Every structure is written in structure tokens, then in C-alpha cells.
Short mmCIF file of C-alpha atoms in Angstrom, two decimals:
data_model
loop_
_atom_site.label_atom_id
_atom_site.label_comp_id
_atom_site.label_asym_id
_atom_site.label_seq_id
_atom_site.Cartn_x
_atom_site.Cartn_y
_atom_site.Cartn_z
CA MET A 1 0.22 -0.15 -0.35
CA LYS A 2 3.27 2.38 1.08
CA SER A 3 4.00 1.85 -2.49
CA LEU A 4 1.20 2.98 -3.88
CA PHE A 5 0.48 5.40 -2.30
CA LYS A 6 4.71 6.27 -2.98
CA PHE A 7 3.88 6.40 -6.80
CA CYS A 8 1.23 8.26 -7.11
CA ALA A 9 2.62 11.13 -4.90
CA ALA A 10 5.36 11.00 -7.57
CA ALA A 11 3.06 11.95 -10.55
CA LEU A 12 0.37 14.20 -7.98
CA MET A 13 4.14 16.60 -6.27
CA VAL A 14 1.72 18.90 -3.76
CA SER A 15 4.17 22.57 -3.96
CA ALA A 16 5.49 23.21 -0.71
CA CYS A 17 5.41 27.07 -1.36
CA GLY A 18 3.37 28.74 1.44
CA MET A 19 0.61 30.81 1.44
CA VAL A 20 -0.59 32.94 -1.38
CA GLY A 21 -1.72 37.02 -2.14
CA ALA A 22 -5.61 37.81 -1.86
CA ALA A 23 -7.12 35.01 -4.41
CA GLY A 24 -9.21 35.97 -7.67
CA LYS A 25 -12.99 35.48 -9.05
CA ALA A 26 -11.33 32.81 -10.87
CA ASP A 27 -10.33 31.11 -7.67
CA PHE A 28 -13.35 30.39 -6.54
CA VAL A 29 -15.13 27.48 -7.47
CA SER A 30 -17.90 29.18 -9.94
CA VAL A 31 -20.61 27.76 -11.65
CA LYS A 32 -20.65 28.48 -15.85
CA LYS A 33 -24.29 26.99 -17.23
CA THR A 34 -24.42 23.38 -15.52
CA HIS A 35 -20.89 22.64 -14.72
CA PHE A 36 -17.88 23.46 -12.48
CA SER A 37 -15.33 26.05 -13.31
CA HIS A 38 -11.86 26.97 -11.43
CA LYS A 39 -9.30 28.90 -12.19
CA GLY A 40 -10.59 29.18 -15.93
CA GLN A 41 -10.85 25.20 -16.21
CA ALA A 42 -13.75 22.99 -16.03
CA TYR A 43 -14.26 21.57 -12.44
CA TYR A 44 -14.74 18.51 -12.09
CA ILE A 45 -15.40 17.38 -8.31
CA VAL A 46 -13.19 13.74 -7.36
CA GLY A 47 -13.36 13.93 -3.59
CA ALA A 48 -14.24 12.71 -0.86
CA ASN A 49 -16.47 12.51 2.22
CA PHE A 50 -13.72 13.37 5.20
CA TRP A 51 -16.06 14.77 8.21
CA TYR A 52 -13.81 14.68 10.98
CA GLY A 53 -11.22 16.68 9.34
CA GLY A 54 -11.36 19.27 11.33
CA TYR A 55 -11.56 17.44 14.41
CA LEU A 56 -8.13 16.25 12.64
CA GLY A 57 -6.70 19.61 13.21
CA ALA A 58 -7.28 20.68 16.31
CA ALA A 59 -4.33 20.72 17.90
CA SER A 60 -5.22 18.32 21.79
CA GLY A 61 -7.70 16.48 22.97
CA VAL A 62 -8.82 14.81 19.97
CA GLY A 63 -6.28 16.47 17.11
CA GLU A 64 -4.30 13.85 15.24
CA ARG A 65 -1.88 16.88 13.30
CA ALA A 66 0.22 14.58 11.89
CA ARG A 67 -2.43 11.97 10.88
CA LEU A 68 -4.57 15.03 9.17
CA LEU A 69 -0.66 15.53 6.94
CA LYS A 70 -1.32 11.86 5.49
CA GLU A 71 -4.29 11.28 5.10
CA LEU A 72 -3.83 14.65 2.81
CA ASP A 73 -1.34 13.53 1.33
CA ASN A 74 -2.17 10.24 0.52
CA MET A 75 -5.99 11.09 -0.82
CA HIS A 76 -4.17 14.13 -3.32
CA ALA A 77 -1.53 11.24 -4.58
CA LEU A 78 -5.07 9.79 -5.30
CA GLY A 79 -7.10 12.32 -7.61
CA ILE A 80 -9.16 13.57 -4.69
CA ASN A 81 -9.44 18.05 -5.16
CA ASN A 82 -12.76 18.11 -3.23
CA LEU A 83 -13.39 16.53 0.43
CA ARG A 84 -16.54 18.10 2.23
CA VAL A 85 -16.28 18.37 6.02
CA LEU A 86 -18.38 19.35 8.93
CA ALA A 87 -17.98 23.17 9.89
CA VAL A 88 -19.86 22.50 13.89
CA SER A 89 -21.26 19.99 15.43
CA GLU A 90 -23.69 20.64 19.03
CA LYS A 91 -23.40 19.15 21.97
CA THR A 92 -25.73 16.15 23.37
CA ASP A 93 -26.66 13.56 25.74
CA MET A 94 -27.75 11.40 23.32
CA LYS A 95 -24.91 8.38 22.73
CA SER A 96 -24.55 7.37 19.11
CA ALA A 97 -23.32 11.00 19.00
CA VAL A 98 -19.99 12.51 18.07
CA SER A 99 -18.02 14.46 21.45
CA PRO A 100 -16.89 17.21 22.07
CA ALA A 101 -19.25 19.30 20.05
CA THR A 102 -18.76 22.29 17.96
CA THR A 103 -20.93 25.04 19.77
CA THR A 104 -21.56 23.71 23.37
CA ALA A 105 -23.88 25.92 24.37
CA PRO A 106 -26.22 28.35 22.71
CA GLY A 107 -23.05 31.21 22.27
CA GLN A 108 -21.01 29.28 23.12
CA TYR A 109 -18.20 27.59 21.66
CA ASP A 110 -14.47 25.10 22.08
CA GLU A 111 -12.04 27.61 19.78
CA GLU A 112 -9.99 24.42 20.07
CA LEU A 113 -11.72 22.59 16.77
CA LEU A 114 -13.11 25.72 15.06
CA VAL A 115 -8.80 26.46 14.64
CA GLY A 116 -8.29 22.30 14.18
CA LEU A 117 -10.86 23.72 10.94
CA ASP A 118 -8.49 26.81 10.66
CA PHE A 119 -5.38 23.74 9.93
CA LEU A 120 -7.70 22.13 7.70
CA MET A 121 -8.07 24.55 6.13
CA ALA A 122 -4.02 26.37 5.30
CA GLU A 123 -3.06 22.51 4.83
CA VAL A 124 -5.81 21.54 1.65
CA ALA A 125 -5.69 25.80 0.60
CA LYS A 126 -1.02 23.41 0.03
CA ARG A 127 -2.48 20.81 -1.58
CA ASP A 128 -4.31 23.06 -4.38
CA MET A 129 -7.92 20.75 -3.03
CA THR A 130 -11.27 22.46 -1.96
CA VAL A 131 -13.54 21.37 0.29
CA VAL A 132 -17.72 22.01 0.64
CA LEU A 133 -18.49 22.78 4.68
CA TYR A 134 -21.76 22.03 5.69
CA LEU A 135 -23.19 23.93 8.45
CA ASN A 136 -25.91 21.61 10.52
CA ASN A 137 -27.61 17.98 9.97
CA PHE A 138 -30.26 16.34 9.74
CA TRP A 139 -28.80 13.94 12.02
CA GLN A 140 -28.14 13.14 16.01
CA TRP A 141 -24.46 12.28 14.84
CA SER A 142 -23.05 15.50 15.70
CA GLY A 143 -26.21 16.99 17.49
CA GLY A 144 -28.22 19.02 14.85
CA MET A 145 -31.42 20.31 14.43
CA THR A 146 -33.20 17.87 17.19
CA GLN A 147 -29.66 19.41 19.52
CA TYR A 148 -31.66 23.17 18.48
CA LEU A 149 -34.93 21.67 19.55
CA ASN A 150 -33.52 20.62 22.92
CA TRP A 151 -32.13 23.91 23.53
CA PHE A 152 -35.05 26.51 22.35
CA GLU A 153 -38.79 24.02 22.78
CA GLY A 154 -37.55 21.70 25.13
CA THR A 155 -38.23 19.12 24.11
CA PRO A 156 -35.89 15.63 23.57
CA ALA A 157 -33.02 15.09 21.71
CA LEU A 158 -34.24 12.48 20.26
CA ASP A 159 -31.90 9.34 19.35
CA PRO A 160 -33.58 6.98 16.60
CA ASN A 161 -30.86 4.38 17.74
CA VAL A 162 -32.62 4.03 20.94
CA THR A 163 -35.52 4.97 19.89
CA LYS A 164 -36.27 3.29 16.93
CA ASP A 165 -38.71 5.22 15.50
CA PHE A 166 -37.24 6.43 12.41
CA ASP A 167 -40.85 8.56 10.63
CA GLY A 168 -40.76 9.76 14.78
CA PHE A 169 -37.16 10.86 14.58
CA LEU A 170 -38.07 12.90 10.86
CA THR A 171 -40.96 14.49 11.51
CA SER A 172 -40.09 16.09 15.22
CA THR A 173 -36.75 16.52 13.90
CA ALA A 174 -38.70 18.97 11.05
CA ALA A 175 -39.96 21.05 12.84
CA PHE A 176 -36.23 22.74 13.72
CA TYR A 177 -37.54 24.42 10.74
CA ARG A 178 -40.59 26.13 12.59
CA SER A 179 -38.91 27.04 15.73
CA ALA A 180 -38.20 30.74 15.18
CA ALA A 181 -35.87 30.89 18.44
CA ALA A 182 -33.50 27.48 16.79
CA GLN A 183 -33.22 29.26 13.32
CA ALA A 184 -32.31 33.13 14.60
CA GLU A 185 -29.41 30.70 16.48
CA TYR A 186 -28.90 28.83 13.42
CA ARG A 187 -28.02 31.81 11.39
CA ASN A 188 -26.51 33.52 14.30
CA VAL A 189 -23.99 29.70 13.89
CA ILE A 190 -23.57 30.84 10.27
CA ALA A 191 -22.62 34.10 11.11
CA ARG A 192 -20.03 32.42 13.36
CA ILE A 193 -18.07 30.62 10.00
CA VAL A 194 -18.55 32.32 7.27
CA LYS A 195 -17.13 35.50 9.11
CA ARG A 196 -14.39 33.96 10.93
CA VAL A 197 -10.93 34.38 10.37
CA ASN A 198 -8.24 31.81 9.95
CA THR A 199 -6.34 31.49 12.61
CA VAL A 200 -3.77 29.15 10.65
CA THR A 201 -3.25 32.80 7.35
CA GLY A 202 -4.73 35.49 8.74
CA ARG A 203 -7.39 34.90 5.96
CA PRO A 204 -11.74 35.54 6.59
CA TYR A 205 -13.05 32.34 5.39
CA SER A 206 -15.35 34.18 3.68
CA GLU A 207 -11.93 35.62 1.13
CA ASP A 208 -10.96 31.81 0.89
CA ALA A 209 -10.44 29.85 -2.05
CA SER A 210 -9.75 26.53 -1.00
CA ILE A 211 -13.90 26.76 0.00
CA MET A 212 -15.49 25.00 -3.35
CA ALA A 213 -18.78 25.71 -0.79
CA TRP A 214 -20.91 25.92 2.04
CA GLN A 215 -23.74 23.91 2.37
CA LEU A 216 -26.75 24.38 4.53
CA ALA A 217 -27.14 20.98 6.10
CA ASN A 218 -26.17 17.12 6.06
CA GLU A 219 -29.52 15.36 4.36
CA PRO A 220 -32.11 17.68 4.96
CA ARG A 221 -35.08 16.64 5.46
CA PRO A 222 -38.91 18.15 5.37
CA GLY A 223 -40.71 14.97 7.30
CA THR A 224 -41.31 11.91 6.27
CA SER A 225 -43.20 10.66 2.94
CA GLN A 226 -47.00 12.37 4.27
CA VAL A 227 -45.57 15.70 4.51
CA THR A 228 -47.60 18.46 3.77
CA GLN A 229 -48.58 21.22 1.36
CA LYS A 230 -47.72 23.25 4.92
CA GLU A 231 -44.75 21.40 5.96
CA ARG A 232 -43.64 21.53 2.06
CA ALA A 233 -43.81 25.05 1.19
CA VAL A 234 -42.04 25.82 5.10
CA TYR A 235 -39.10 23.30 3.54
CA VAL A 236 -38.58 25.24 0.20
CA LYS A 237 -39.04 28.61 2.13
CA TRP A 238 -36.67 27.53 4.25
CA ILE A 239 -33.46 26.27 1.67
CA ASP A 240 -34.43 30.02 -0.21
CA GLU A 241 -33.99 32.20 2.84
CA THR A 242 -31.15 30.32 4.86
CA ALA A 243 -29.06 30.81 1.12
CA GLY A 244 -29.48 33.70 0.73
CA TYR A 245 -28.99 34.74 3.74
CA ILE A 246 -25.48 32.90 3.94
CA HIS A 247 -25.21 34.52 -0.33
CA SER A 248 -25.76 38.32 1.76
CA LEU A 249 -23.13 37.06 4.20
CA ASP A 250 -20.36 35.88 1.86
CA LYS A 251 -20.27 37.38 -2.04
CA ASN A 252 -17.25 34.51 -3.26
CA HIS A 253 -19.42 31.65 -2.69
CA MET A 254 -20.97 28.75 -3.94
CA VAL A 255 -24.43 27.32 -1.42
CA SER A 256 -25.94 24.01 -1.88
CA SER A 257 -28.88 22.35 -0.37
CA GLY A 258 -27.09 18.76 1.23
CA SER A 259 -29.84 17.26 -0.22
CA GLU A 260 -30.03 13.19 -0.75
CA GLY A 261 -32.82 14.27 -3.25
CA VAL A 262 -36.49 12.25 -4.44
CA VAL A 263 -35.69 10.14 -1.69
CA GLY A 264 -34.61 12.73 0.84
CA SER A 265 -37.25 15.26 -1.00
CA ALA A 266 -40.97 13.62 0.69
CA GLN A 267 -40.40 11.12 -2.63
CA ASP A 268 -41.41 13.24 -4.54
CA ALA A 269 -39.51 14.38 -7.63
CA GLN A 270 -41.27 18.04 -7.74
CA LEU A 271 -41.31 19.05 -4.24
CA TYR A 272 -36.60 18.32 -4.68
CA LEU A 273 -36.74 20.29 -7.99
CA ASP A 274 -39.46 23.11 -6.63
CA ALA A 275 -36.76 23.39 -3.15
CA HIS A 276 -33.84 23.61 -5.99
CA ARG A 277 -35.60 26.10 -8.02
CA THR A 278 -34.15 29.16 -5.90
CA SER A 279 -31.42 31.41 -7.77
CA ASN A 280 -30.25 31.30 -4.10
CA ILE A 281 -29.41 27.73 -4.54
CA ASP A 282 -25.63 27.79 -7.41
CA TYR A 283 -26.04 23.43 -7.67
CA LEU A 284 -27.83 20.25 -6.73
CA THR A 285 -26.52 17.30 -4.72
CA TYR A 286 -27.95 14.61 -4.18
CA HIS A 287 -27.07 11.09 -2.50
CA LEU A 288 -27.35 7.08 -3.28
CA TRP A 289 -27.46 4.67 -0.07
CA PRO A 290 -29.01 0.30 -1.84
CA LYS A 291 -28.57 -0.92 0.77
CA ASN A 292 -29.92 1.49 3.89
CA TRP A 293 -32.74 2.05 1.10
CA GLY A 294 -33.59 -1.44 1.17
CA TRP A 295 -32.13 -2.11 -2.87
CA PHE A 296 -29.82 -4.18 -1.45
CA ASP A 297 -29.32 -7.47 0.78
CA SER A 298 -25.63 -7.66 2.01
CA LYS A 299 -26.94 -11.18 3.11
CA ASN A 300 -27.51 -12.21 -0.28
CA PRO A 301 -25.65 -10.09 -2.86
CA THR A 302 -25.80 -12.22 -5.64
CA GLY A 303 -29.52 -12.06 -5.76
CA SER A 304 -30.56 -8.27 -4.85
CA TRP A 305 -26.82 -6.95 -7.02
CA ASP A 306 -29.24 -6.65 -10.09
CA GLY A 307 -32.33 -5.09 -9.00
CA ALA A 308 -29.84 -2.68 -7.17
CA ILE A 309 -28.24 -2.17 -9.83
CA ALA A 310 -31.26 -0.52 -12.00
CA LYS A 311 -32.49 0.86 -9.46
CA SER A 312 -29.41 2.55 -8.60
CA ARG A 313 -28.26 3.31 -12.77
CA ASP A 314 -31.89 5.42 -12.90
CA TYR A 315 -31.72 7.34 -9.20
CA LEU A 316 -28.36 8.09 -10.42
CA ASN A 317 -29.73 9.73 -13.96
CA THR A 318 -32.82 10.22 -13.07
CA HIS A 319 -31.04 13.20 -10.86
CA ILE A 320 -28.67 14.07 -14.03
CA GLU A 321 -32.04 14.96 -16.10
CA LEU A 322 -34.00 16.34 -12.97
CA ALA A 323 -30.28 19.24 -13.37
CA LYS A 324 -30.91 19.38 -16.15
CA LYS A 325 -34.96 21.06 -16.30
CA LEU A 326 -32.53 23.24 -12.91
CA ASN A 327 -29.71 24.57 -15.70
CA LYS A 328 -27.59 23.72 -12.51
CA PRO A 329 -24.39 21.39 -11.62
CA ILE A 330 -24.88 18.46 -10.22
CA VAL A 331 -22.62 16.65 -7.26
CA LEU A 332 -23.77 12.71 -6.49
CA GLU A 333 -21.82 13.74 -2.51
CA GLU A 334 -22.47 10.41 -1.10
CA PHE A 335 -23.10 6.82 -1.49
CA GLY A 336 -21.52 3.17 -0.76
CA LEU A 337 -21.80 0.07 0.24
CA ASP A 338 -20.62 -2.14 3.12
CA ARG A 339 -17.94 -4.80 2.18
CA ASP A 340 -17.97 -8.84 2.19
CA GLY A 341 -19.58 -10.48 4.24
CA PRO A 342 -21.26 -8.98 5.24
CA SER A 343 -18.32 -7.46 8.30
CA PHE A 344 -17.01 -4.41 9.54
CA SER A 345 -13.78 -5.64 9.69
CA ILE A 346 -10.89 -4.25 8.18
CA LYS A 347 -9.60 -7.53 7.26
CA ALA A 348 -13.22 -9.03 5.39
CA THR A 349 -12.59 -8.29 1.49
CA THR A 350 -14.57 -5.35 -1.02
CA LYS A 351 -15.46 -7.00 -3.48
CA ILE A 352 -18.40 -5.82 -4.16
CA ARG A 353 -18.32 -2.88 -2.98
CA ASP A 354 -15.53 -2.05 -5.50
CA ARG A 355 -18.10 -4.32 -7.79
CA TYR A 356 -21.07 -1.57 -7.21
CA TYR A 357 -18.04 1.47 -6.62
CA ARG A 358 -17.26 0.40 -10.86
CA GLU A 359 -20.65 0.75 -12.22
CA VAL A 360 -21.63 4.72 -9.85
CA PHE A 361 -18.60 5.63 -11.28
CA ASP A 362 -18.96 4.25 -15.52
CA VAL A 363 -22.16 5.52 -15.20
CA ILE A 364 -20.89 9.51 -13.54
CA TYR A 365 -18.07 9.15 -16.06
CA GLN A 366 -20.03 8.07 -19.46
CA ARG A 367 -22.38 10.97 -18.48
CA ALA A 368 -20.26 13.92 -18.21
CA SER A 369 -18.28 13.00 -20.19
CA LYS A 370 -21.45 14.15 -23.29
CA GLY A 371 -21.56 16.78 -21.51
CA ASP A 372 -24.43 16.23 -19.12
CA PRO A 373 -24.40 18.25 -16.03
CA ILE A 374 -23.03 15.82 -13.42
CA ALA A 375 -20.26 17.32 -12.34
CA GLY A 376 -19.05 14.79 -10.08
CA PHE A 377 -18.97 12.82 -6.18
CA ASN A 378 -18.07 12.67 -3.52
CA PHE A 379 -17.57 8.53 -1.75
CA TRP A 380 -19.05 7.46 1.67
CA ALA A 381 -16.39 7.89 3.45
CA TRP A 382 -12.69 8.22 3.93
CA GLY A 383 -11.14 5.80 6.57
CA GLY A 384 -8.52 6.01 5.69
CA ALA A 385 -5.47 4.86 8.57
CA GLY A 386 -7.96 4.88 11.90
CA ARG A 387 -9.21 1.43 12.55
CA ALA A 388 -12.17 0.04 14.91
CA ALA A 389 -11.41 -0.04 18.62
CA ASN A 390 -14.08 -1.80 19.75
CA ALA A 391 -14.86 -5.28 19.79
CA ASP A 392 -18.68 -4.50 18.72
CA TYR A 393 -16.96 -1.82 16.02
CA TRP A 394 -19.06 1.60 17.95
CA TRP A 395 -17.20 4.56 18.41
CA LYS A 396 -16.59 6.05 22.27
CA PRO A 397 -15.17 9.58 22.91
CA GLY A 398 -10.86 8.61 22.53
CA ASN A 399 -10.64 5.64 19.65
CA ASP A 400 -9.62 6.85 16.34
CA PHE A 401 -12.51 8.48 13.66
CA VAL A 402 -12.90 6.57 10.91
CA GLY A 403 -15.65 8.19 7.66
CA ASP A 404 -18.20 5.83 10.26
CA PRO A 405 -19.68 8.51 11.87
CA PRO A 406 -20.72 7.49 15.51
CA GLN A 407 -24.42 6.25 14.29
CA GLU A 408 -22.56 3.41 12.68
CA GLU A 409 -20.09 0.06 13.07
CA GLN A 410 -17.05 1.92 12.58
CA GLY A 411 -15.69 0.05 9.16
CA LEU A 412 -20.10 0.14 8.33
CA TYR A 413 -18.56 1.87 4.29
CA SER A 414 -15.02 2.79 5.65
CA VAL A 415 -12.70 3.14 2.54
CA PHE A 416 -9.88 2.35 4.70
CA ASP A 417 -5.34 3.08 3.63
CA SER A 418 -5.24 -1.16 2.91
CA ASP A 419 -8.13 -1.02 0.92
CA VAL A 420 -5.78 -1.07 -2.23
CA GLY A 421 -8.86 -2.40 -5.13
CA SER A 422 -10.99 0.80 -3.74
CA LEU A 423 -8.51 3.56 -4.12
CA LEU A 424 -7.24 2.08 -6.72
CA LEU A 425 -10.56 2.18 -8.50
CA ILE A 426 -11.13 5.61 -7.21
CA LYS A 427 -7.27 6.44 -8.83
CA GLU A 428 -8.30 5.08 -12.48
CA TYR A 429 -11.97 7.67 -12.39
CA ALA A 430 -9.75 10.53 -11.22
CA ASP A 431 -7.06 10.47 -14.05
CA ARG A 432 -11.16 9.90 -16.41
CA LEU A 433 -13.06 12.52 -14.92
CA HIS A 434 -9.82 14.92 -14.96
CA GLY A 435 -8.89 13.85 -17.98
CA ILE A 436 -12.31 15.03 -19.43
CA CYS A 437 -11.65 18.93 -20.48
CA ARG A 438 -7.76 17.95 -21.08
CA ILE A 439 -8.69 15.97 -24.17
CA PRO A 440 -12.26 17.09 -25.22
CA THR A 441 -13.82 15.20 -28.06
CA THR A 442 -16.45 15.19 -29.91
CA SER A 443 -19.52 15.27 -27.72
CA SER A 444 -17.70 17.79 -24.87
CA GLN A 445 -15.95 20.01 -26.86
CA ALA A 446 -18.71 22.06 -26.64
CA PHE A 447 -18.72 22.77 -22.48
CA CYS A 448 -15.18 22.45 -22.29
CA LYS A 449 -14.54 26.00 -24.67
CA VAL A 450 -17.71 27.82 -21.87
CA MET A 451 -14.91 27.81 -19.08
#
């Protein structure tokens, strides 16, 4: 594995030069028609979810800066150019949530964790990578919206891992959009991060071209598939107005919602379109979870494979067509599959997952090379050098961070630095996506020229 990374690093040398001068407009990733543009070139996302990056950047406590530098170098060597990172977390008593948290109480922040995010951003800039920072979470594993409701409405911070009431969690958490007090504090947090000055570089976040976009939340949902028209309208308004608020603070960066797509929009394509039609949302997002959604049975991979692939291809392609309707780029920013067995052990093979990754990568590459508005992917998730510490594979404070958050078994969907097959596959498609406009084909010439 070390030889693979040494080879890749030689092919993709990281500049060791320090900080650069003030960023020009072309240095920021932006939208040109239905594609991303960066420094005058078409920009395709070959990305990883790395939610814990800011945690590793902290100087002490949970921080592991040496590991962070290694992880960034290894990802960069594979051709990964974008990271999706959690910007803030909320302190909670829920067991399946990460700790410590960025927001210890309303208006109170753990500055050490914020400095960790500063350090991450400084190191990302040295490697010419970009980051999507999400500012909240619909799910409980970082405190998220349910913790806001606990603070301001007095309702329990619900943990569906404990209650086993998934629909009840969806309905209760969606009350976040209707809570005036929660929304006021949420905007305070947004302003705190967006207007922050990086303590490492001295550069305001709003002027940092290494930030590709701000994201409202991880997988915001309007509630269950039974949401009312009034609840739908509240959700659509929340996306529009919150994105508009971020744009009012920061004129340089794009804003996205963090939506899963139709599955996260009450199974309604029209609601997904309505929520993302606003000019305050610059590009679309969607996620793909065949096991979580009941399409794939990892205990019966042969029997469930064909159906899962058919549904996955349809979901991938349907959302690219929805992006065409809104004339905006779209990014597949989450997808994954578990290890063979199924197993959480790092010793388990990843043949089925690698087969699935190739199917997903190939759809994205083929549609992108034809000029369709698919702008790339972020797989879920980078586990890197992290390792599960406990026999039951559940995270406890003090354990390594891996790609799987504390609400899931450590090793469920993580791509570790020893998963050679997965890493080679990511590198293969990174090269292919990055090459689309370097050697444009007949079908890609038109959009490659508009950058």
C-alpha cells in the first residue's frame, strides 16, 4: 500500500510553497451554465466525505495533526480534489453523537475545534484541494437539528438508534424549520463560521478560495413521505431564505442544500425541484444508499444485485435529468456499500463494494463526458489510517475517527488506506474525470470551451 501512495505522490507532487496572495474571482469554484469552473478550467469533483477533518486538525485533545497531513497527502495522491467536511457540531447527551462538540451551548464555542478547522483549511490550500463545509445536520450523530430543538423548544434530543422510531424522528426533527428561536441561533452559528478569520492563515473564510461551497445541512429532509403541503412550503422557504442569508454574508462562494435527492424530498421529484429552483442554490446534490433504502441485501448479494444496480442507475440518471430541468450542475456527494460478508472488519474483502463503485463511477463518467450536468462525486467515506477500536465496532470518545460517524458501526462504509482495490478504482476514475477537458472529445468540446 505504501508503494502505491509513493507512486501516486510522485505523479501528483504537492507544492510546498506557503500562502499565496489575495484570491481572484477565477480562483473560486463557480458555476458556468451547467458545469463548475475553476481557474478558467472545467472542474470535476473527485471527492471524499471527510466529516472529521476539522477534528483531526485540533492542536490537542481529539486532534491528530500528523495523521491529518498523511490523510490529505494520500487522498491528493489518488487524485481526490474535494472534501466534504462537517463545520460545526452541537453538544448533546445522545450516545450516538460525536464528542466533543464545536457548539457547547447556544453562543458558546470550542475554539480549539474551530482552530482545528482553520488548520485543515490551511493544509487543504497547500494541496490545491477544495472543501464543502456543511453547517448543520438533520441526523443526530453531530447533535444537529434535534439538539437545537432540545435547547430552544425543550423537546428531547431524539436518538433513533435508541427509540427505533425512524418516522417519529423525521417528523420531530423537521420542526426545526418552524422554530423561530432555533432558526435565529442557527443563523448566529452560520455567521460565526462564514465570517470567521482563519487563525492559521489570517484569511477570512469568506475570502478563502479553498472553500468550494457552504452547505445548509447534511441531508435536510422535510419530514416523512406524508408531509403536508404546509410543511413542504416551510421546507422550500427555509432552503431559499437560509441560502440567501449565506449569500448576503459571502459573495464569493456557492451554496448548496445537502439534499439526498428525491428520497430525501418525501419521495417527490417535484418537491426536490421546487426546493432547488431558487437562484440562492447554485448547484444540486444527491445521495445514493442502496442498502439503507432496502434495494440491496448484503446477506444475499447475488440475489439482490441486479435489482439494486437497476434502481441505482435509474436514480443516478433521473437526477441528472432533473438537473437539466433546472439548468444547474449536480454532484453525487454520498454513496457507499458495506464490506463483503457482510463484515465491519478491516480484514474483510471489498469485492462487492468495488464492483458497485465501478458501476456508479461509470455512469457518472459516461454522462459527464457527454456534457451532461453531472459535476462529479464524493464517496462515503474516507477512513484512511483510522481503525475501529472495540469488539462491537461502535465508537466511543477517544477512539480513532473513521468515515462512519458514531451512529453507525465503525467499518460499515469506510474506505481505509489498506483497501487497495477501492483506492486503485478511485484513482482510475479520478484520472478519467480530470481528463475530460484536458483531451476533449467531440461530445465534450462545446462545454469545455465555455469555461
